[in-house]
mmCIF file of N, CA and C in Angstrom:
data_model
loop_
_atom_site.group_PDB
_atom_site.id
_atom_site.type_symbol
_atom_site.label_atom_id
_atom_site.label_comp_id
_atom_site.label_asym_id
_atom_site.label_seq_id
_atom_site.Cartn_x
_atom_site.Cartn_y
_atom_site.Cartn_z
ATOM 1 N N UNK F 907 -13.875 -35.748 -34.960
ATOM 2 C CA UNK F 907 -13.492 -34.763 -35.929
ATOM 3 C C UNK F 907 -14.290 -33.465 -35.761
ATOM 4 N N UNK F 908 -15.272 -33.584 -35.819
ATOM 5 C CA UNK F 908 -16.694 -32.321 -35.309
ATOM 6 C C UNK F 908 -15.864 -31.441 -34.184
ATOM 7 N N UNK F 909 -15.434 -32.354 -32.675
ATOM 8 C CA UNK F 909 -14.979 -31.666 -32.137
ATOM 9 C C UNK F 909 -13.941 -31.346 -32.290
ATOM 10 N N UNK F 910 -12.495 -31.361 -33.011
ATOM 11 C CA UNK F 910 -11.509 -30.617 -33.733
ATOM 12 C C UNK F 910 -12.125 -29.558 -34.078
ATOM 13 N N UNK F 911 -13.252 -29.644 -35.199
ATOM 14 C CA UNK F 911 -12.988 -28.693 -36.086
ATOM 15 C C UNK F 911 -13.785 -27.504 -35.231
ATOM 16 N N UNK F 912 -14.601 -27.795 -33.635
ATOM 17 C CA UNK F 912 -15.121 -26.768 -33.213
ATOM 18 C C UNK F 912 -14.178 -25.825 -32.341
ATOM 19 N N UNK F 913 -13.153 -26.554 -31.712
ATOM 20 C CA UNK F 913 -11.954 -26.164 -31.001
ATOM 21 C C UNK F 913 -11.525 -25.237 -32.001
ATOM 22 N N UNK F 914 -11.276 -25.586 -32.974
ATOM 23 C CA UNK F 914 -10.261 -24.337 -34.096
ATOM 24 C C UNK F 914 -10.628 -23.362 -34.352
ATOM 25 N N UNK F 915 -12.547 -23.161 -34.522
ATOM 26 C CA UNK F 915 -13.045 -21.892 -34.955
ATOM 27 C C UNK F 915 -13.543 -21.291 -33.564
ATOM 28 N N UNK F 916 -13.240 -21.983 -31.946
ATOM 29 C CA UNK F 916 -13.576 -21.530 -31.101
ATOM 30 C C UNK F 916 -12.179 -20.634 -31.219
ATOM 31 N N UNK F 917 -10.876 -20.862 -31.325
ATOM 32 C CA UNK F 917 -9.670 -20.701 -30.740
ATOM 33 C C UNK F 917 -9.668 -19.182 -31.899
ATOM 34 N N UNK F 918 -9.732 -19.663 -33.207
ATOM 35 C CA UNK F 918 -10.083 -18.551 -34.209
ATOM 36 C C UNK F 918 -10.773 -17.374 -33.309
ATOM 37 N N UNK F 919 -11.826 -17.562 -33.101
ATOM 38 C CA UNK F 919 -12.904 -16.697 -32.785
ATOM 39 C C UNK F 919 -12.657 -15.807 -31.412
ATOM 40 N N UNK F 920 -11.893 -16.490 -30.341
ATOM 41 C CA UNK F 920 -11.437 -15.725 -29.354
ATOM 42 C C UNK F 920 -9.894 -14.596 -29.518
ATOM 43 N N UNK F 921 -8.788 -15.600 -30.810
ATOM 44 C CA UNK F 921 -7.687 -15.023 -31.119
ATOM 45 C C UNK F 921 -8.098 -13.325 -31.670
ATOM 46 N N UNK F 922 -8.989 -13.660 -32.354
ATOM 47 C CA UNK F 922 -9.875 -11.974 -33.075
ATOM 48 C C UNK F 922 -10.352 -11.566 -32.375
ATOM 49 N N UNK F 923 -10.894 -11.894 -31.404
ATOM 50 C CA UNK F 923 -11.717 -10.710 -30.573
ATOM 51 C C UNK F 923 -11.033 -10.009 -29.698
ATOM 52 N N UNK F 924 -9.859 -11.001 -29.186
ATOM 53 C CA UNK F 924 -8.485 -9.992 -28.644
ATOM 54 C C UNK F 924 -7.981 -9.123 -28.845
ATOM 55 N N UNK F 925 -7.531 -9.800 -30.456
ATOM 56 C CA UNK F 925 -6.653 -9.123 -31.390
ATOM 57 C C UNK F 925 -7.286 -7.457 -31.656
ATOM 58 N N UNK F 926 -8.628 -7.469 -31.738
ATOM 59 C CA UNK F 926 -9.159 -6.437 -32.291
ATOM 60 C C UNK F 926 -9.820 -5.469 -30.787
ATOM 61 N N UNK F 927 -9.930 -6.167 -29.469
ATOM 62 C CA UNK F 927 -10.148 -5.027 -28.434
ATOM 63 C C UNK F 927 -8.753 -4.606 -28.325
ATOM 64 N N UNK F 928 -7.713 -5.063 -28.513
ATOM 65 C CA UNK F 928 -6.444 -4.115 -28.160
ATOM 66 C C UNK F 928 -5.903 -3.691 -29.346
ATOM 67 N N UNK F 929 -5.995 -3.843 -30.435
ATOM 68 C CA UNK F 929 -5.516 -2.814 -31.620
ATOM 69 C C UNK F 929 -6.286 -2.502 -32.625
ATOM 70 N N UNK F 930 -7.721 -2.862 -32.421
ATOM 71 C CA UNK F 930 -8.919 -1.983 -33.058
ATOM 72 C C UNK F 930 -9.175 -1.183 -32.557
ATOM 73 N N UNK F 931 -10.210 0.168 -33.097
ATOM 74 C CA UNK F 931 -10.745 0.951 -32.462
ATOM 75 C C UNK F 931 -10.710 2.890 -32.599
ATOM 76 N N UNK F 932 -9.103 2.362 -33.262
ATOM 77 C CA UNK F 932 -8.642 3.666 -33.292
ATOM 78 C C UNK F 932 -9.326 4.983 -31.683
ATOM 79 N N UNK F 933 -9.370 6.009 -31.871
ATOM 80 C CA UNK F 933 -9.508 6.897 -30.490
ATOM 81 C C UNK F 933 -10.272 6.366 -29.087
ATOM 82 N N UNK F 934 -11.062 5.509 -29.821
ATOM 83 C CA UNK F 934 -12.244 4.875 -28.964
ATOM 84 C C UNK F 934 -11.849 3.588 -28.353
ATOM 85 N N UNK F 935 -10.893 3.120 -28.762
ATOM 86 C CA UNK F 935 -10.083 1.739 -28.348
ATOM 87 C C UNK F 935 -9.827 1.922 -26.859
ATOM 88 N N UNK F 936 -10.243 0.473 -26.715
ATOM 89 C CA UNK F 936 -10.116 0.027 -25.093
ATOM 90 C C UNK F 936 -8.897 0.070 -24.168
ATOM 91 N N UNK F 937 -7.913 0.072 -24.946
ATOM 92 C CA UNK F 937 -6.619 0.032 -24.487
ATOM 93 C C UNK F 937 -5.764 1.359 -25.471
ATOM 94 N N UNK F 938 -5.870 2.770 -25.135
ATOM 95 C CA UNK F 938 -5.419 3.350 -25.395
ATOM 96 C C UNK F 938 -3.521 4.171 -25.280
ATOM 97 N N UNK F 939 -2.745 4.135 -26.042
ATOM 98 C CA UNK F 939 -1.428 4.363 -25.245
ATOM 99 C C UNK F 939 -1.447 5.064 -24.295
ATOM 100 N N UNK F 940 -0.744 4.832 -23.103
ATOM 101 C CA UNK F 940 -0.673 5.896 -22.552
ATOM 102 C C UNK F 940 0.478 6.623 -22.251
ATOM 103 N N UNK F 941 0.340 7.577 -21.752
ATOM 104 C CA UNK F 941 1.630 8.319 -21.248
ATOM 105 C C UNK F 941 2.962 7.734 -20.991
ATOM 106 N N UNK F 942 3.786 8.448 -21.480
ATOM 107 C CA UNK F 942 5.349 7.157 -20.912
ATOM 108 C C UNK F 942 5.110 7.652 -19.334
ATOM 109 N N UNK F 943 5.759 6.162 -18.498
ATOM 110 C CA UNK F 943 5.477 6.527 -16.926
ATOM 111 C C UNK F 943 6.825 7.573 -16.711
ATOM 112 N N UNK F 944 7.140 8.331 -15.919
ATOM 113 C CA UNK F 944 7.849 9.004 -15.533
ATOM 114 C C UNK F 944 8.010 9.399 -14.027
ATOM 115 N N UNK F 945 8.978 9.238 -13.349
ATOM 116 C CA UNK F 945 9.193 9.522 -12.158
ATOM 117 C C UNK F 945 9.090 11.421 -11.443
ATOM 118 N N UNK F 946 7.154 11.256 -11.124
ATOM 119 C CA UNK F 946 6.850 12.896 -10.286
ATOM 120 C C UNK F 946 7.634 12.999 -8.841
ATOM 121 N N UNK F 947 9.016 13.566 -9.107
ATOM 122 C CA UNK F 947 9.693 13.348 -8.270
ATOM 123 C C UNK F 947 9.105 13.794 -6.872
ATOM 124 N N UNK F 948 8.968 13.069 -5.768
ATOM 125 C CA UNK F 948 7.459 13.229 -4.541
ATOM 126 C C UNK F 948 8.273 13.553 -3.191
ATOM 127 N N UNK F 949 9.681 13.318 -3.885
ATOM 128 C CA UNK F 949 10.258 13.725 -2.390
ATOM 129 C C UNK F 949 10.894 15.128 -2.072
ATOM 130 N N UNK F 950 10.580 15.804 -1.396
ATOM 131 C CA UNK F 950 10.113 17.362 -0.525
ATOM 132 C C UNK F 950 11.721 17.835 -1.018
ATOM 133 N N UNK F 951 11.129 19.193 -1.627
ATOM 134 C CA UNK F 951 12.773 20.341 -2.247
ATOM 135 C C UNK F 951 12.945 21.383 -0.894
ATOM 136 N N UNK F 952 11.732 21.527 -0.465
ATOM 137 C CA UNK F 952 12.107 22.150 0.720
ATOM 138 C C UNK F 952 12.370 22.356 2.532
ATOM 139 N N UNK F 953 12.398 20.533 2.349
ATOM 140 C CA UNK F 953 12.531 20.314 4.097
ATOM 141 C C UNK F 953 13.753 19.218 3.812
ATOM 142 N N UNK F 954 14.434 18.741 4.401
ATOM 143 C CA UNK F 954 14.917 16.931 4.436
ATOM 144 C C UNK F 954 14.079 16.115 4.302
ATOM 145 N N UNK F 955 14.439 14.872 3.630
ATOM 146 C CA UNK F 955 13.960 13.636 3.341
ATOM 147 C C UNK F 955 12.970 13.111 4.815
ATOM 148 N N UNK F 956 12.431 12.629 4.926
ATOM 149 C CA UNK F 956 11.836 11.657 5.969
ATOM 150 C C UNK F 956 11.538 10.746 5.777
ATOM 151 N N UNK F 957 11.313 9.592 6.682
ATOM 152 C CA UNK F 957 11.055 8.287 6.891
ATOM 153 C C UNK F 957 9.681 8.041 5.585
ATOM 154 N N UNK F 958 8.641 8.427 5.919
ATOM 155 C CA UNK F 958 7.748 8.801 5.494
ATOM 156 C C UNK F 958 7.900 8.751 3.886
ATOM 157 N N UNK F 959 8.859 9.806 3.988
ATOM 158 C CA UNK F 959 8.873 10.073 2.380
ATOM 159 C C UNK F 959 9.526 8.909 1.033
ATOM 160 N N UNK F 960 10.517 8.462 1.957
ATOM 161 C CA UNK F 960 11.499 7.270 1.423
ATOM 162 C C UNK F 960 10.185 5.876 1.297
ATOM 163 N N UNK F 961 9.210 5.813 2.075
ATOM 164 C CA UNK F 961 8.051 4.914 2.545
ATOM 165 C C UNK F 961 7.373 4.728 0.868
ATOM 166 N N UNK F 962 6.782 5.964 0.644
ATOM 167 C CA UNK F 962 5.464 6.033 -0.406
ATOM 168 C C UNK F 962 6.749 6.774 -1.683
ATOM 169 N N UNK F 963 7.983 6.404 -1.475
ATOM 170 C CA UNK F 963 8.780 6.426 -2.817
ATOM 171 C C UNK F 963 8.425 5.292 -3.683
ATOM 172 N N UNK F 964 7.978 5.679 -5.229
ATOM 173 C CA UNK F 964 7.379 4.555 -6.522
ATOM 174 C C UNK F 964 7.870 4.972 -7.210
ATOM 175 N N UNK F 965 8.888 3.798 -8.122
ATOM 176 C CA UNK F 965 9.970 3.804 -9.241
ATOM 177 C C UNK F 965 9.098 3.769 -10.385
ATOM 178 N N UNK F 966 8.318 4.166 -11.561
ATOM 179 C CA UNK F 966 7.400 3.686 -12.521
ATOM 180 C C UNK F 966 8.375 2.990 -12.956
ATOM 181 N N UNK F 967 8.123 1.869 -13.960
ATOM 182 C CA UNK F 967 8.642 0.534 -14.410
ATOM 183 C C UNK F 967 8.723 0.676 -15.723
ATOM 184 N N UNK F 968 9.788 0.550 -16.336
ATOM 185 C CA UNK F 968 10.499 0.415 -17.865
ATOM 186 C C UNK F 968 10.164 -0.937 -17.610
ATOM 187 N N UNK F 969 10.487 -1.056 -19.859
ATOM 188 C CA UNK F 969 10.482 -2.410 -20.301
ATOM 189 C C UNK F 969 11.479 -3.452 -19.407
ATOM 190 N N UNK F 970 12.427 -3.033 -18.752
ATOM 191 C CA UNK F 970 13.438 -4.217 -17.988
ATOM 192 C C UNK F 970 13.371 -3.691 -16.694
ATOM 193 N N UNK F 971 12.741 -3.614 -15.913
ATOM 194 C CA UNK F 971 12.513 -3.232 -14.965
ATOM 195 C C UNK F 971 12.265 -1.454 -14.520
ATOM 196 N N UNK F 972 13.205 -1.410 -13.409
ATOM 197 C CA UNK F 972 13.029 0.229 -13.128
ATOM 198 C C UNK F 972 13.854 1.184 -14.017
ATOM 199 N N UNK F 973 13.840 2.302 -14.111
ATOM 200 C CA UNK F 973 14.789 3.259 -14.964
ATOM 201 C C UNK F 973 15.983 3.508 -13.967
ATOM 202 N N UNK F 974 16.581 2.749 -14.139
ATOM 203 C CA UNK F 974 18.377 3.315 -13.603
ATOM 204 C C UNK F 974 18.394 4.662 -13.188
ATOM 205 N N UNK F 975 18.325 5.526 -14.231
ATOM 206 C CA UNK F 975 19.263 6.651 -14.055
ATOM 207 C C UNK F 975 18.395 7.311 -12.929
ATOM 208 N N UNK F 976 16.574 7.900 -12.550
ATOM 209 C CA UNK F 976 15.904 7.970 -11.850
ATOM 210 C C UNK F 976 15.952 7.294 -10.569
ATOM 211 N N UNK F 977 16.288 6.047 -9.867
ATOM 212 C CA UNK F 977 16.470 5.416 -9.115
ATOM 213 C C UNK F 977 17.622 6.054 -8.373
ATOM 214 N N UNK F 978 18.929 5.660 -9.536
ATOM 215 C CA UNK F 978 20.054 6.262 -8.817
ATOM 216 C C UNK F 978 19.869 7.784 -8.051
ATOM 217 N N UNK F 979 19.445 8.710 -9.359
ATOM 218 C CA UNK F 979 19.078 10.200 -8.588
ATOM 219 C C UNK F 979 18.299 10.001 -7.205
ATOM 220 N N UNK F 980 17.525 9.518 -7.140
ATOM 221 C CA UNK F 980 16.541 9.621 -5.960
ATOM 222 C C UNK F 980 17.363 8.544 -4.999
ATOM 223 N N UNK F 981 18.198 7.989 -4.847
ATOM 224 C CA UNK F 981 19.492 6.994 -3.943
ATOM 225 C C UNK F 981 20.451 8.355 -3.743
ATOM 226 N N UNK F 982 20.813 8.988 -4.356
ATOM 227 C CA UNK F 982 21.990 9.687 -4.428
ATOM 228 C C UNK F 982 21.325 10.966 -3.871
ATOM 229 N N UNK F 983 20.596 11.591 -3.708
ATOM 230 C CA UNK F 983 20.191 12.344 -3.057
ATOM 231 C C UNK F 983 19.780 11.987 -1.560
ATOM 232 N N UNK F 984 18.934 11.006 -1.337
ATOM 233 C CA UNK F 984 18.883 10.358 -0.380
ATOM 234 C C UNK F 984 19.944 10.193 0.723
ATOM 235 N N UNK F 985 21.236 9.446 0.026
ATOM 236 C CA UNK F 985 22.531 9.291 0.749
ATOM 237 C C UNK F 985 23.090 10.700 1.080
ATOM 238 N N UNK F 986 23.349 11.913 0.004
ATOM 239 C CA UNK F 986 23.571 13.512 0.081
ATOM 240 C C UNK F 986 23.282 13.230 1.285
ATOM 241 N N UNK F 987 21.807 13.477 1.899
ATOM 242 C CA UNK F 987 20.884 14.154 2.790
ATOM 243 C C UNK F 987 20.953 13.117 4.126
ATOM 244 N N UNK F 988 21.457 12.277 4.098
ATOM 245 C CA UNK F 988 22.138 11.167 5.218
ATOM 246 C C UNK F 988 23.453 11.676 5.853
ATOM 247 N N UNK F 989 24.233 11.776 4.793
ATOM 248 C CA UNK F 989 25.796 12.091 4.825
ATOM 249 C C UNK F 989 25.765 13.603 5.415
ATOM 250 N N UNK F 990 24.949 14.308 4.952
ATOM 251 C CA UNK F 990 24.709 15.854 5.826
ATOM 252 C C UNK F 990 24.248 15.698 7.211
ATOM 253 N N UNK F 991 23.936 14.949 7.280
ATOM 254 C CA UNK F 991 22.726 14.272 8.745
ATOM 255 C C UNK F 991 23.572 13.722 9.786
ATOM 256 N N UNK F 992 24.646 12.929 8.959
ATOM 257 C CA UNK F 992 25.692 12.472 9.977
ATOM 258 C C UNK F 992 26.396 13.194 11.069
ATOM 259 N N UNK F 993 27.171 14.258 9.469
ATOM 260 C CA UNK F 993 27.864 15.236 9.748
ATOM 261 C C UNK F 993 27.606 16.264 11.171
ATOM 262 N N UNK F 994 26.613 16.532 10.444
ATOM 263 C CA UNK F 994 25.411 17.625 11.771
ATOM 264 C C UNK F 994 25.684 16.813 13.263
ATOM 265 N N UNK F 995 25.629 15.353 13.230
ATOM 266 C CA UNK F 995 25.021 14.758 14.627
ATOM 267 C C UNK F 995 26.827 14.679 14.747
ATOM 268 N N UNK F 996 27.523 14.371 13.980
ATOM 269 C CA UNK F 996 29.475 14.631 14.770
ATOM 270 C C UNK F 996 29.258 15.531 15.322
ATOM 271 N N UNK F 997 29.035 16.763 14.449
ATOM 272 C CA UNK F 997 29.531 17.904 14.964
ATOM 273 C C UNK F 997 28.952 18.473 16.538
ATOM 274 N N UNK F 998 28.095 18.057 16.536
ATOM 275 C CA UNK F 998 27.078 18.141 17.539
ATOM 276 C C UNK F 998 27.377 17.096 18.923
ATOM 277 N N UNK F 999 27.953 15.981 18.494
ATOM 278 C CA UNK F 999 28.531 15.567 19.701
ATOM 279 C C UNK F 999 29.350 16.069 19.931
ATOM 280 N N UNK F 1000 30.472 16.118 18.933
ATOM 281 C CA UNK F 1000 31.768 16.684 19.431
ATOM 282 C C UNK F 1000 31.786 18.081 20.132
ATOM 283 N N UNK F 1001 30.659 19.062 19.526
ATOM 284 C CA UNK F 1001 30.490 20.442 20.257
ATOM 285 C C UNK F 1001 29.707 20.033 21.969
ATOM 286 N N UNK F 1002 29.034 18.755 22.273
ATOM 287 C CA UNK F 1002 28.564 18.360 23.655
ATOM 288 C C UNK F 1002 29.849 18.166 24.643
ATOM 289 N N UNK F 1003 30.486 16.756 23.808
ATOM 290 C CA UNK F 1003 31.676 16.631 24.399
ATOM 291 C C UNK F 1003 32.610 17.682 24.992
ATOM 292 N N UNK F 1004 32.878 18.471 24.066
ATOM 293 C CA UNK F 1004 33.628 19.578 24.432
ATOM 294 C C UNK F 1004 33.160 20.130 25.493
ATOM 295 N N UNK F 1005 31.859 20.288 25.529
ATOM 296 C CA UNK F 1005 31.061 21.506 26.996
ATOM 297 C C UNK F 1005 31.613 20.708 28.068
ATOM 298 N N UNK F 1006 30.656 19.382 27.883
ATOM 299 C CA UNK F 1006 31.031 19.005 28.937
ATOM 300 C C UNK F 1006 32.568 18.777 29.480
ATOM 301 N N UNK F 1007 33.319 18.578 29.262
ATOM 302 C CA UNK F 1007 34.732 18.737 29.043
ATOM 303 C C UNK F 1007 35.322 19.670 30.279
ATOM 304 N N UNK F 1008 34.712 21.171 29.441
ATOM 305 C CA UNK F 1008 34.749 22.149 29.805
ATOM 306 C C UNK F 1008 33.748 22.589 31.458
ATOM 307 N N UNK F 1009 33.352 21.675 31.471
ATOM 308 C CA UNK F 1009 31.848 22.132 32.205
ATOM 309 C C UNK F 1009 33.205 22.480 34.236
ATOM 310 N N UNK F 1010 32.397 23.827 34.973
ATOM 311 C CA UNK F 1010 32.919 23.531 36.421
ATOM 312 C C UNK F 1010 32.884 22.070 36.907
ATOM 313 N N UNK F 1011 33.740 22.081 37.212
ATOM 314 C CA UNK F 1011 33.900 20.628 38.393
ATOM 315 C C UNK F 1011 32.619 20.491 39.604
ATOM 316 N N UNK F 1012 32.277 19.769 39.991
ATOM 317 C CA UNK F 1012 30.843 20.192 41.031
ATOM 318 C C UNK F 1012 31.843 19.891 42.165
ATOM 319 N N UNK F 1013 31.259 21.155 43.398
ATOM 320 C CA UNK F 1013 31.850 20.299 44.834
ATOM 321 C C UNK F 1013 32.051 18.818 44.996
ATOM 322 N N UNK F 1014 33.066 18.557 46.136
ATOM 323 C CA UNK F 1014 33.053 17.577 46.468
ATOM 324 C C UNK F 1014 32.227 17.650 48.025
ATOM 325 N N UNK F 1015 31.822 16.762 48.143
ATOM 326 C CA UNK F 1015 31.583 16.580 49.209
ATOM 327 C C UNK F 1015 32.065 16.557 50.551
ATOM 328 N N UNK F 1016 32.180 17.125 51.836
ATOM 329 C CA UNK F 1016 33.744 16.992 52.627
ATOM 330 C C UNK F 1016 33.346 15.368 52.863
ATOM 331 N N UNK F 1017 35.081 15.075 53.419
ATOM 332 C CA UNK F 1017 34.987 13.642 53.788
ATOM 333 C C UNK F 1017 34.245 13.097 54.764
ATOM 334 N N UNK F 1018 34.044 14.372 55.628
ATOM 335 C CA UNK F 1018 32.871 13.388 57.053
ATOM 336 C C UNK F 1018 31.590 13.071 56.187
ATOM 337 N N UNK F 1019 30.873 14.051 55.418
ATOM 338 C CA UNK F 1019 29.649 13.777 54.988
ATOM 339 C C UNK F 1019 29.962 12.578 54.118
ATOM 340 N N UNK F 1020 28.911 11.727 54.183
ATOM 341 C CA UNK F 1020 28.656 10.146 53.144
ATOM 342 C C UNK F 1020 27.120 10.637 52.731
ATOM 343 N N UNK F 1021 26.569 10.846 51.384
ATOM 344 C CA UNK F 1021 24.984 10.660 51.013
ATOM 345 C C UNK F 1021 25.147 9.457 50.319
#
């Protein structure tokens, strides 16, 4: 019985001291609110995206996970700046293709010569 009744005022005694480092204290309290997290958007307004940058991309974390709407923006820009990227490298073959296309024919070789 002794040890019951020391378990209860141990269990007491730790439940309060919890209770009161995280919502005692007022200004001086150990666990102060902090800032809502918010997404410092880190990826570059004035070059394209890079490998790099997509790398050290951090979603701060809502109560149910990540914030949707932030995620999506930073996906949807991402893809933008892909889909422009594509574009560029068509156009860019297709403007190769074409040269070459276009390019002089090189001599032929006469038929006696073999290299």
């Amino acid at each position: 019985m002794f040890m019951f009744l020391f378990l209860v005022v141990a269990l007491a005694v730790v439940v309060g001291a919890v209770t009161l480092s995280v919502i005692g204290g007022g200004d001086s309290a150990p666990l102060p609110d902090g800032a809502p997290e918010r997404l410092d958007d880190p990826l570059p307004l004035d070059r394209p995206v890079n490998r790099a940058d997509v790398e050290t991309l951090r979603f701060p974390l809502a109560a149910r996970g990540y914030r949707m709407a932030e995620v999506d923006d930073a996906l949807g820009r991402i893809g933008a700046e892909l889909a422009e990227r594509d574009a560029r490298i068509a156009d860019l073959e297709s403007a190769l293709a074409g040269a070459r296309a276009h390019r002089l024919p090189t001599e032929k070789p006469a038929e006696g010569d073999h290299q």
